[in-house]
XYZ file of C-alpha atoms in Angstrom:
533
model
C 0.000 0.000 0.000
C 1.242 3.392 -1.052
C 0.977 6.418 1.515
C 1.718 9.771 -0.566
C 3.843 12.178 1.651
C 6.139 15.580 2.130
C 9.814 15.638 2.206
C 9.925 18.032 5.211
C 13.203 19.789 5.576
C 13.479 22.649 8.511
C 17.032 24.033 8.550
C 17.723 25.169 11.908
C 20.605 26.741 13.164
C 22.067 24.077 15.157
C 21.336 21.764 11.929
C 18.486 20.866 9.317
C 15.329 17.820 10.531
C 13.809 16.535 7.702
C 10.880 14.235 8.107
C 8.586 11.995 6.473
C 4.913 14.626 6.673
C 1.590 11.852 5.509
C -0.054 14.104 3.265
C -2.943 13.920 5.735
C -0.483 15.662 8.379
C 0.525 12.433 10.050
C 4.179 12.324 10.465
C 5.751 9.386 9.887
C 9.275 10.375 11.418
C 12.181 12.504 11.694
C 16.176 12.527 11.676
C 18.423 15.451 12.485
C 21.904 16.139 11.363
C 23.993 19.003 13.372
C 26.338 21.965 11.695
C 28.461 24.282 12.887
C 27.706 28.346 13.362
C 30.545 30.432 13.685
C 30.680 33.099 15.684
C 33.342 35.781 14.467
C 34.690 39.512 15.964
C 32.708 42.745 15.375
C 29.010 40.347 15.654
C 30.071 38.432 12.594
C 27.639 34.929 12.790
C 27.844 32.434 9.433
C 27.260 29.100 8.361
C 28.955 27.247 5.437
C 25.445 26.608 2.998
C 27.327 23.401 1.433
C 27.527 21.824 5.075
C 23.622 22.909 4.687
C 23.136 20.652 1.932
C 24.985 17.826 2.790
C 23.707 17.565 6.152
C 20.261 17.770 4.555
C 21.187 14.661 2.113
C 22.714 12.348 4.964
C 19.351 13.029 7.387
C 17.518 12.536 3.930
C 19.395 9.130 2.989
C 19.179 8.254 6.344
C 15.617 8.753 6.637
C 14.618 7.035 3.521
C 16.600 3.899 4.851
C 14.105 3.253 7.410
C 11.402 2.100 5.070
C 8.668 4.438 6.558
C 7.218 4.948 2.902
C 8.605 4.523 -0.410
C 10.851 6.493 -1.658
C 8.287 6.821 -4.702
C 5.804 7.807 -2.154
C 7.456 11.201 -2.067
C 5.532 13.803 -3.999
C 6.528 16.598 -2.784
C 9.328 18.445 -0.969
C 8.639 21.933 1.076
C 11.685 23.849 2.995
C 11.041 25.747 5.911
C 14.541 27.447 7.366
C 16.017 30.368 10.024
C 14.800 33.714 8.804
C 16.729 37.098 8.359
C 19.664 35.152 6.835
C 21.081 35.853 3.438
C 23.213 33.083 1.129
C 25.021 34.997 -1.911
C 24.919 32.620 -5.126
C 25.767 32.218 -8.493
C 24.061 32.281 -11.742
C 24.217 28.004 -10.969
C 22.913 28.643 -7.524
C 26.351 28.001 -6.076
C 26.684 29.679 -2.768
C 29.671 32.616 -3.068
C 31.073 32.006 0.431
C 29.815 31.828 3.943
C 26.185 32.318 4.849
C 25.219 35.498 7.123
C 23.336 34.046 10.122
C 20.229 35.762 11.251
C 22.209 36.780 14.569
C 25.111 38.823 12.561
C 24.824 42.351 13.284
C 27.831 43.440 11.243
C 25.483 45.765 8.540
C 24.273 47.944 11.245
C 27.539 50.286 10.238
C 25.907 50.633 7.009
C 22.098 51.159 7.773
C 23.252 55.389 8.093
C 22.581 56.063 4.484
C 19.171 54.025 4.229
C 17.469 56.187 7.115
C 18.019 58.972 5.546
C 19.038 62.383 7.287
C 16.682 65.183 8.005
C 13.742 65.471 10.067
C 14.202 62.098 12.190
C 12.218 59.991 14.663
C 13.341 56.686 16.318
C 16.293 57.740 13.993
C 14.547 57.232 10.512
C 14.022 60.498 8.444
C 10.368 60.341 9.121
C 9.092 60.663 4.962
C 11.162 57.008 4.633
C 9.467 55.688 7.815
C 6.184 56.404 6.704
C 7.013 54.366 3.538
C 8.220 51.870 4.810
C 5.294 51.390 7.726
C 2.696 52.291 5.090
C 3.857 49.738 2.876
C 5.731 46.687 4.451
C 4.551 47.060 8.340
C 7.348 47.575 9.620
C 10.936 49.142 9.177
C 14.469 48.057 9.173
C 15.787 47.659 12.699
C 19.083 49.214 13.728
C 20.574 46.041 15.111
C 22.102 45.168 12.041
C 20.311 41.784 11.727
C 17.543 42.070 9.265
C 18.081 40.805 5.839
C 19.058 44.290 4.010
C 21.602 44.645 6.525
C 23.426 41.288 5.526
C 23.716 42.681 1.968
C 24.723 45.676 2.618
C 27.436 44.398 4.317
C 28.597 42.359 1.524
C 28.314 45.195 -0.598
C 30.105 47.194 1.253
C 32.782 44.954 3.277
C 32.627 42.523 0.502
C 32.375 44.174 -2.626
C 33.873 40.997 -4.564
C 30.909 38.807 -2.960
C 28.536 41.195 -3.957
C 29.843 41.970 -7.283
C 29.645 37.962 -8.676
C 25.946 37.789 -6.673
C 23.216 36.719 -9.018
C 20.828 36.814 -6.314
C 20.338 37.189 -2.397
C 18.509 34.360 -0.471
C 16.877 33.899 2.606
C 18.551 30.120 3.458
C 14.955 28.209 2.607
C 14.714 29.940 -0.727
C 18.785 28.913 -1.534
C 17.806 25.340 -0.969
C 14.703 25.556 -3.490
C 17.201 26.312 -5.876
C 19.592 23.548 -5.097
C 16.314 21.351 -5.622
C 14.716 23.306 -8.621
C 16.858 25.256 -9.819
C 14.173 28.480 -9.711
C 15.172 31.480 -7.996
C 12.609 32.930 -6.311
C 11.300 34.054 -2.927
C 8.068 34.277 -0.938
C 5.925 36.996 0.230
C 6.907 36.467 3.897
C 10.358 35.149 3.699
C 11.665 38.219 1.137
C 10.038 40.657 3.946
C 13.039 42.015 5.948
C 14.563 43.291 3.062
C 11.908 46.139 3.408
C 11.646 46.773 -0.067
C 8.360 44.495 -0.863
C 4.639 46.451 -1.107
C 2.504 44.021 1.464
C -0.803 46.113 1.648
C -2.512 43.759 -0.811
C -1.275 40.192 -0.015
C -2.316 38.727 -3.227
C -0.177 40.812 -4.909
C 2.834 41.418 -2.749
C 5.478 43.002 -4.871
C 8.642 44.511 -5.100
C 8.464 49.011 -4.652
C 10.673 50.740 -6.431
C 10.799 53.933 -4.199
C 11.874 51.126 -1.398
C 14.562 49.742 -3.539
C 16.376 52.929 -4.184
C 16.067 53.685 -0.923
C 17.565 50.091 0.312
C 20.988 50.618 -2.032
C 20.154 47.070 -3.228
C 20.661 46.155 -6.960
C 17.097 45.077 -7.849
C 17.891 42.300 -10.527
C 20.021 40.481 -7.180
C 16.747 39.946 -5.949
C 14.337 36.795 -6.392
C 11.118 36.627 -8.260
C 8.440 36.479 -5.240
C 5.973 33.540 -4.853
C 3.178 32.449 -2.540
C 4.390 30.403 0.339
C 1.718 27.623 -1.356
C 2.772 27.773 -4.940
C 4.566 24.837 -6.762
C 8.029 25.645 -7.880
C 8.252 22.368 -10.140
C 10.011 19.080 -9.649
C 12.892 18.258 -7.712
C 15.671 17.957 -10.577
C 16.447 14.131 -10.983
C 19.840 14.366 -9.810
C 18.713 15.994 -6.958
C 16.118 13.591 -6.156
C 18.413 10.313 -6.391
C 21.277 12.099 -3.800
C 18.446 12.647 -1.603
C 17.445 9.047 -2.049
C 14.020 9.908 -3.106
C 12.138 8.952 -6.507
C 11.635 11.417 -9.539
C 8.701 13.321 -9.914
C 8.165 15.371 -6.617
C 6.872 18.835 -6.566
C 8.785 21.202 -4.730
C 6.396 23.687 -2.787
C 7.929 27.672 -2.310
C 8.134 27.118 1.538
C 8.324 29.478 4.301
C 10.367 30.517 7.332
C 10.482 29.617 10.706
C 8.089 31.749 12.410
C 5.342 30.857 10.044
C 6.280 27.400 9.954
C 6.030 27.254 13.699
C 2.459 28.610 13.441
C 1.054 26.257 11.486
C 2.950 23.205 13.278
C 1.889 24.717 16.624
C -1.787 24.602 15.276
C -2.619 28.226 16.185
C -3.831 28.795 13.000
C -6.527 30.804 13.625
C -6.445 34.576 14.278
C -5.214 35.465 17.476
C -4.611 31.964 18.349
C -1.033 32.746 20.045
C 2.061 30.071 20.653
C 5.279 29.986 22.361
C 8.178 28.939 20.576
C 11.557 28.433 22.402
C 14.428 27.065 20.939
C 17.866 29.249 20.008
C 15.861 32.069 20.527
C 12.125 32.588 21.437
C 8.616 34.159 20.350
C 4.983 34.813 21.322
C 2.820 35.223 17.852
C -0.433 34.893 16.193
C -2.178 35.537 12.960
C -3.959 38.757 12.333
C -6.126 40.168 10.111
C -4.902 43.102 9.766
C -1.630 45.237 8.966
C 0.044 47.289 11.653
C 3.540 48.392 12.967
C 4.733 48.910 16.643
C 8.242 51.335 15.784
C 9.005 51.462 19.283
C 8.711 47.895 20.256
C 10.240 46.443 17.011
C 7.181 44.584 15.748
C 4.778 44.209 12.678
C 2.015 42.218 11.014
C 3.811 40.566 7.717
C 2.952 38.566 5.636
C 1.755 34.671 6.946
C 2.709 31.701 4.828
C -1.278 31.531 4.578
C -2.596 33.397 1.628
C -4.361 36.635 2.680
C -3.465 36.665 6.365
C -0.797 38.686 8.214
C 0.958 37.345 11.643
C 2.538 39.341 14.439
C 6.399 38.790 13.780
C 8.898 39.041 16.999
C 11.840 37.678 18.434
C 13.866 37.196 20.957
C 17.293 36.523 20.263
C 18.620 33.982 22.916
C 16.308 31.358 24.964
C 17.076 28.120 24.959
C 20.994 29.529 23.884
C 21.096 30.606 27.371
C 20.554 26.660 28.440
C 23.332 25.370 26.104
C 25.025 28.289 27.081
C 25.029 27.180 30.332
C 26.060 23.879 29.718
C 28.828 23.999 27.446
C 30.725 27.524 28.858
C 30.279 27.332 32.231
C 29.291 23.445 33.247
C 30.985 21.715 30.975
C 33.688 23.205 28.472
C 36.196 22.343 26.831
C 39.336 23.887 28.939
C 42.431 23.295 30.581
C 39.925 22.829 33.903
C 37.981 20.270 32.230
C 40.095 18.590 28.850
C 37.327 16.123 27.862
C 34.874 18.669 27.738
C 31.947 16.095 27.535
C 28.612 16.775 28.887
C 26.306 14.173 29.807
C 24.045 13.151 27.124
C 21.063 13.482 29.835
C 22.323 16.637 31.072
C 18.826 18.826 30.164
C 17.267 16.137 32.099
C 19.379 16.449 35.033
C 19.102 20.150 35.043
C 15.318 19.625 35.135
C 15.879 17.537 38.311
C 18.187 20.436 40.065
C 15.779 23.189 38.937
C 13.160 21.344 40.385
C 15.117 21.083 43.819
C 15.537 24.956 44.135
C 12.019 27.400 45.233
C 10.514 29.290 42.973
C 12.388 32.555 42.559
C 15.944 30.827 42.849
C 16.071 32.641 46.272
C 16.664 35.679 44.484
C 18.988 34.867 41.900
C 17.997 37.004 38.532
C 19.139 35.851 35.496
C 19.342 38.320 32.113
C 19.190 36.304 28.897
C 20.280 39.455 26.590
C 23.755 36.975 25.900
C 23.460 38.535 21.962
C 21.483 41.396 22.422
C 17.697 41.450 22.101
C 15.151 42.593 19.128
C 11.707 42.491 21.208
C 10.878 44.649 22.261
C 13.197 46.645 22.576
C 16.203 46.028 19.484
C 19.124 46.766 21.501
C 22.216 44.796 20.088
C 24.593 46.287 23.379
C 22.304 44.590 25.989
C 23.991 41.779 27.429
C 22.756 39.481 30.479
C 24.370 37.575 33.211
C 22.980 36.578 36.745
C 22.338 39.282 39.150
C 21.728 39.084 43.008
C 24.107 36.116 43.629
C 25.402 34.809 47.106
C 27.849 32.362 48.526
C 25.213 30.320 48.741
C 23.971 30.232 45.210
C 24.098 26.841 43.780
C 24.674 25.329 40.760
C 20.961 24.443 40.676
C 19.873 27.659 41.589
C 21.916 29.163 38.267
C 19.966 26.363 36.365
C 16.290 27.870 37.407
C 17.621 31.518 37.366
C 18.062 30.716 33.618
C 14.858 28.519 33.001
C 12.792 31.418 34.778
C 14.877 34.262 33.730
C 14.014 33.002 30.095
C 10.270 33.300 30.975
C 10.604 36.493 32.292
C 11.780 37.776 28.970
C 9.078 36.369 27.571
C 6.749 38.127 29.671
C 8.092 41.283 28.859
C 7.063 40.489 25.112
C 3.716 39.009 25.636
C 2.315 42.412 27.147
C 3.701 43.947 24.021
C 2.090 41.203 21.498
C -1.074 41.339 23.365
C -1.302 45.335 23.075
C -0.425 45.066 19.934
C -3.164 42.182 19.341
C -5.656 44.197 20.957
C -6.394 41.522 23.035
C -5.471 39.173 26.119
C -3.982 35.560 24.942
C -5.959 32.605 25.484
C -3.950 29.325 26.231
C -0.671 29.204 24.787
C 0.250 26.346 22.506
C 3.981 25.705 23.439
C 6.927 24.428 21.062
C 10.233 24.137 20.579
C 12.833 21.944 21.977
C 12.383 23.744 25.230
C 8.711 22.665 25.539
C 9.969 19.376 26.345
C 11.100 20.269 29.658
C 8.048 19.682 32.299
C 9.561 22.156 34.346
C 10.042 25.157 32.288
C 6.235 24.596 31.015
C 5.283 25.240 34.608
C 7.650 27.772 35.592
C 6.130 29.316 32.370
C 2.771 29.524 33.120
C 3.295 30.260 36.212
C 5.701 33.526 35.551
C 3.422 34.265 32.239
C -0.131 33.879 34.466
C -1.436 31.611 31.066
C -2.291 28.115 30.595
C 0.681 26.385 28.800
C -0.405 23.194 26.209
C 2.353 21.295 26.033
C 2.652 20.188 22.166
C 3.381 16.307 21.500
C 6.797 16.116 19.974
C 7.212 20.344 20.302
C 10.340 20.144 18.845
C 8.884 19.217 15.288
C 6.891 21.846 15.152
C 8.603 23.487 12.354
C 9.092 20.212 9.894
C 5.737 19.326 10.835
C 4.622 22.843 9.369
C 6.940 22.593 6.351
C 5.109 19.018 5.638
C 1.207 21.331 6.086
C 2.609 23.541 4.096
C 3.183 20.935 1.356
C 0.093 19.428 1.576
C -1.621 22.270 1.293
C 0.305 23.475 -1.509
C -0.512 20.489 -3.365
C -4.068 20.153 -2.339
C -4.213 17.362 -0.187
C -5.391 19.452 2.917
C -6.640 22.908 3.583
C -5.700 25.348 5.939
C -8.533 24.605 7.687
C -7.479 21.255 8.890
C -3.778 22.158 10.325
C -6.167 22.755 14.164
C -7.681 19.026 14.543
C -3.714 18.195 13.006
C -2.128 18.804 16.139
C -2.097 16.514 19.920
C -2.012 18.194 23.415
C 0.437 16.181 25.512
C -0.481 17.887 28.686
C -2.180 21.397 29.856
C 0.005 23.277 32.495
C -1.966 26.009 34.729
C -0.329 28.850 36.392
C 0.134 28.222 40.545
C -1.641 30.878 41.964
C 0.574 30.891 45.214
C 3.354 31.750 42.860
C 2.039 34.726 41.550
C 3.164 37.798 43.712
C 6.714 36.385 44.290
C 6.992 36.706 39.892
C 5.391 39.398 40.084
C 8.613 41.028 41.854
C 11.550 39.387 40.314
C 9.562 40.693 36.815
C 9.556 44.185 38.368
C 13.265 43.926 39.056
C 13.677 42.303 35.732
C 12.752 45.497 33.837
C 14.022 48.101 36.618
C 17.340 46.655 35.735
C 17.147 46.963 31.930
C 15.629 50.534 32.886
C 18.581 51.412 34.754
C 21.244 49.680 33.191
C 20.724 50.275 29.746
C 23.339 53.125 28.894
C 25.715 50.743 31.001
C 25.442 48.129 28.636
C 25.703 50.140 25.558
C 29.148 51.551 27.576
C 30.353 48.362 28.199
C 29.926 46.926 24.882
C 33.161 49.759 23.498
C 35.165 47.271 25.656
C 36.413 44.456 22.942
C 39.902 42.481 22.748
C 41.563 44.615 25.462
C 40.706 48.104 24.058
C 37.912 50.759 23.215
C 36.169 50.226 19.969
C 33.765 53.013 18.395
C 30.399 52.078 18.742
């Protein structure tokens, strides 16, 4: 018996899953393959695209070897990847050089001449900002991080890259062409470049007042798509080093954030979920377009035709975790030359966070390790632990983190409700850190909502990927993605907890209150000397 299904592939930072997606949303299973991110001087973050790609075929191969389906049973393939990341390539879709990670913050040097001078607010001549809000929802953010920044960085700091460029792609739309060979975009995933018209979302297209204005050679850009619409077949080649049969369709894709929606099953408008993995966000559809300036949000375009979703991020959540684990428990140093952790070591630190109160006795814990973008975009922030004693713990750092995590993500949900209009409902929760029983509680409890703990929450993303390519080939509807989804348990807020969070969340944002400028002093200190900032 034949069971048609998606070739799933989510390219994460840490590494691309790619699943097996039933095209009645059953997934049949996963396999994951790691990669490397380098982190460089001056906020530089990249990955090498062709350890992309042949991650993506050994997880692929892999997969395919377990007999779950047929490899002829594969009819289509859809991509889902990290967002506000750029891969230069070639007229043959060869990647020139290393990709810019969505955490490099190297362009912001070159953002000056894209504000604009003159009459300024929030430090965008104001005629620009208009544009861009009236237009694309949002603006580009001075971190440095969005999309335009990455190219203008390569135009700029590497003119040579920029120069051979046929086009600039978000890291989903580079591996369409690897399986295509089209070059193209979608309406959601080609949005931080700030140059796309989004008012009408059937016809999402490129402005060219907003091109000028970016500095960004318009024929290096990709033809845009719907998130739904077919690309054509995976090239034969292609198909047999992926160990699949000829024939399947390859579906545009979208990025993570949307992805995550539809895998979380909050499909519906101002259904919200949590996502925490690297980083961390609260979201929902919308219907409707709208910009917060000051809080470094917007409704964009949704990988669903016609509907808009509240995009946001926090930079590091479940990074703090890791973090944790591999600088300070368990690195690789003179102190500790194996440099192994555990492989049960999240487990264990769910066991010591458990044995610590509530409030880690005081211990605060910032998780601003990269900077943050919600809601405030502040790339000099920077976090640490604050309040500690001689007799903080090892555990106690472990819950400081887990709750200091939530707290963040507290200070975003008031945002993303006032900018909803509304209070949130129960929060569908993903990610890889909705696996931990404890940090579900400690986040309702800190957030005051009822958490529903996703079955397998850290396939949210290739799960969405495989909707998407259903839909996109008309095997389900949009419709269906809410009945798609299982509950694996429903965490409510302790009520006895709520007035002791309510003060370490007070203290939380007194100290980014007061501390800001220090931060933004601090960060001229690099490699033994002052740096301009």
């Amino acid at each position: 018996m034949t069971r048609p299904c998606i070739l799933a592939i989510d390219l994460g930072t840490s590494g691309p899953k790619v699943a097996l997606v039933g095209v009645d949303g059953v997934m049949l299973g996963s396999e994951f393959e790691p990669t490397a991110l380098s982190l460089l001087p001056g906020g530089g973050a990249e990955q090498d695209p062709e350890e992309w790609w042949r991650a993506i075929v050994t997880a692929s191969r892999r997969l395919i070897a377990r007999a779950l389906a047929d490899k002829g049973d594969v009819v289509g393939v859809c991509c889902t990847s990290m967002w506000s990341s750029t891969v230069a390539v070639d007229r043959d879709g060869v990647a020139i050089g290393p990709a810019i990670n969505w955490m490099d913050s190297r362009g912001a040097a070159h953002l000056g001449p894209v504000f604009g001078g003159g009459l300024r607010v929030e430090g965008y001549n104001i005629a620009r900002l208009l544009r861009w809000i009236r237009l694309t929802g949002g603006a580009p953010t001075h971190s440095g991080k969005d999309s335009l920044a990455h190219i203008l960085f390569l135009k700029h700091e590497r003119p040579d890259v920029y120069a051979r460029a046929h086009k600039f792609l978000e890291p989903k739309d580079y591996l369409n062409v690897r399986l295509t060979g089209e070059f193209a975009a979608s309406f959601d995933s080609i949005a931080l470049c700030w140059v796309t018209d989004n008012r009408d979302l059937a016809r999402v297209a490129y402005d060219p007042a907003l091109l000028d204005i970016s500095g960004i050679d318009p024929e290096k850009l990709p033809a845009l798509r719907r998130a739904v619409d077919v690309l054509g077949p995976v090239r034969p080649e292609v198909a047999r080093e992926l160990g699949i049969g000829e024939g399947a369709l390859v579906v545009t894709g979208t990025p993570d954030l949307q992805s995550a929606a539809l895998g979380s099953g909050a499909t519906r408008d101002f259904e919200g979920h949590l996502y925490v993995g690297t980083s961390s966000w609260i979201t929902c559809h919308v219907p409707f377009k709208k910009t917060s300036l000051l809080h470094n949000m917007g409704a964009l375009p949704s990988a669903i035709p016609g509907r808009y979703f509240i995009a946001c991020e926090q930079e590091c959540a479940g990074k703090c975790l890791s973090y944790l684990r591999d600088t300070v428990f368990f690195p690789r140093d003179p102190l500790n030359p194996d440099g192994a952790a555990p492989e049960d070591t999240y487990a264990r630190f769910d066991a010591m966070a458990e044995s610590v109160p509530a409030g880690s006795d005081g211990l605060l814990f910032l998780p601003w390790l990269y900077g943050e973008r919600t809601p405030v975009d502040d790339h000099s922030l920077r976090g640490g632990f604050f309040h500690q004693s001689l007799s903080t713990t090892r555990a106690h750092m472990i819950r400081a983190v887990l709750e200091g995590v939530a707290l963040n993500a507290r200070w975003l949900l008031g945002h993303v409700e006032s900018f909803a209009g509304r209070k949130f409902g129960p929060l569908n929760f993903i990610g890889g850190g909705a696996r931990s029983r404890v940090w579900c509680q400690i986040f309702a409890d800190v957030l005051g909502h009822e958490i529903r703990q996703l079955k397998a929450p850290l396939a949210a993303n290739v799960r969405g990927a495989g909707f998407l390519g259903a839909v996109g080939l008309g095997h389900m509807s949009f419709d269906d993605l809410h009945a798609r989804v299982e509950i694996a348990e429903t965490f409510t807020p302790d009520g006895g907890r709520g007035e002791l969070y309510d003060l370490l969340f007070d203290e939380f944002l007194r100290h980014h209150r007061v501390n800001r400028r220090a931060h933004a002093r601090l960060a001229r200190v690099h490699g033994g000397a002052l740096v301009d900032p």
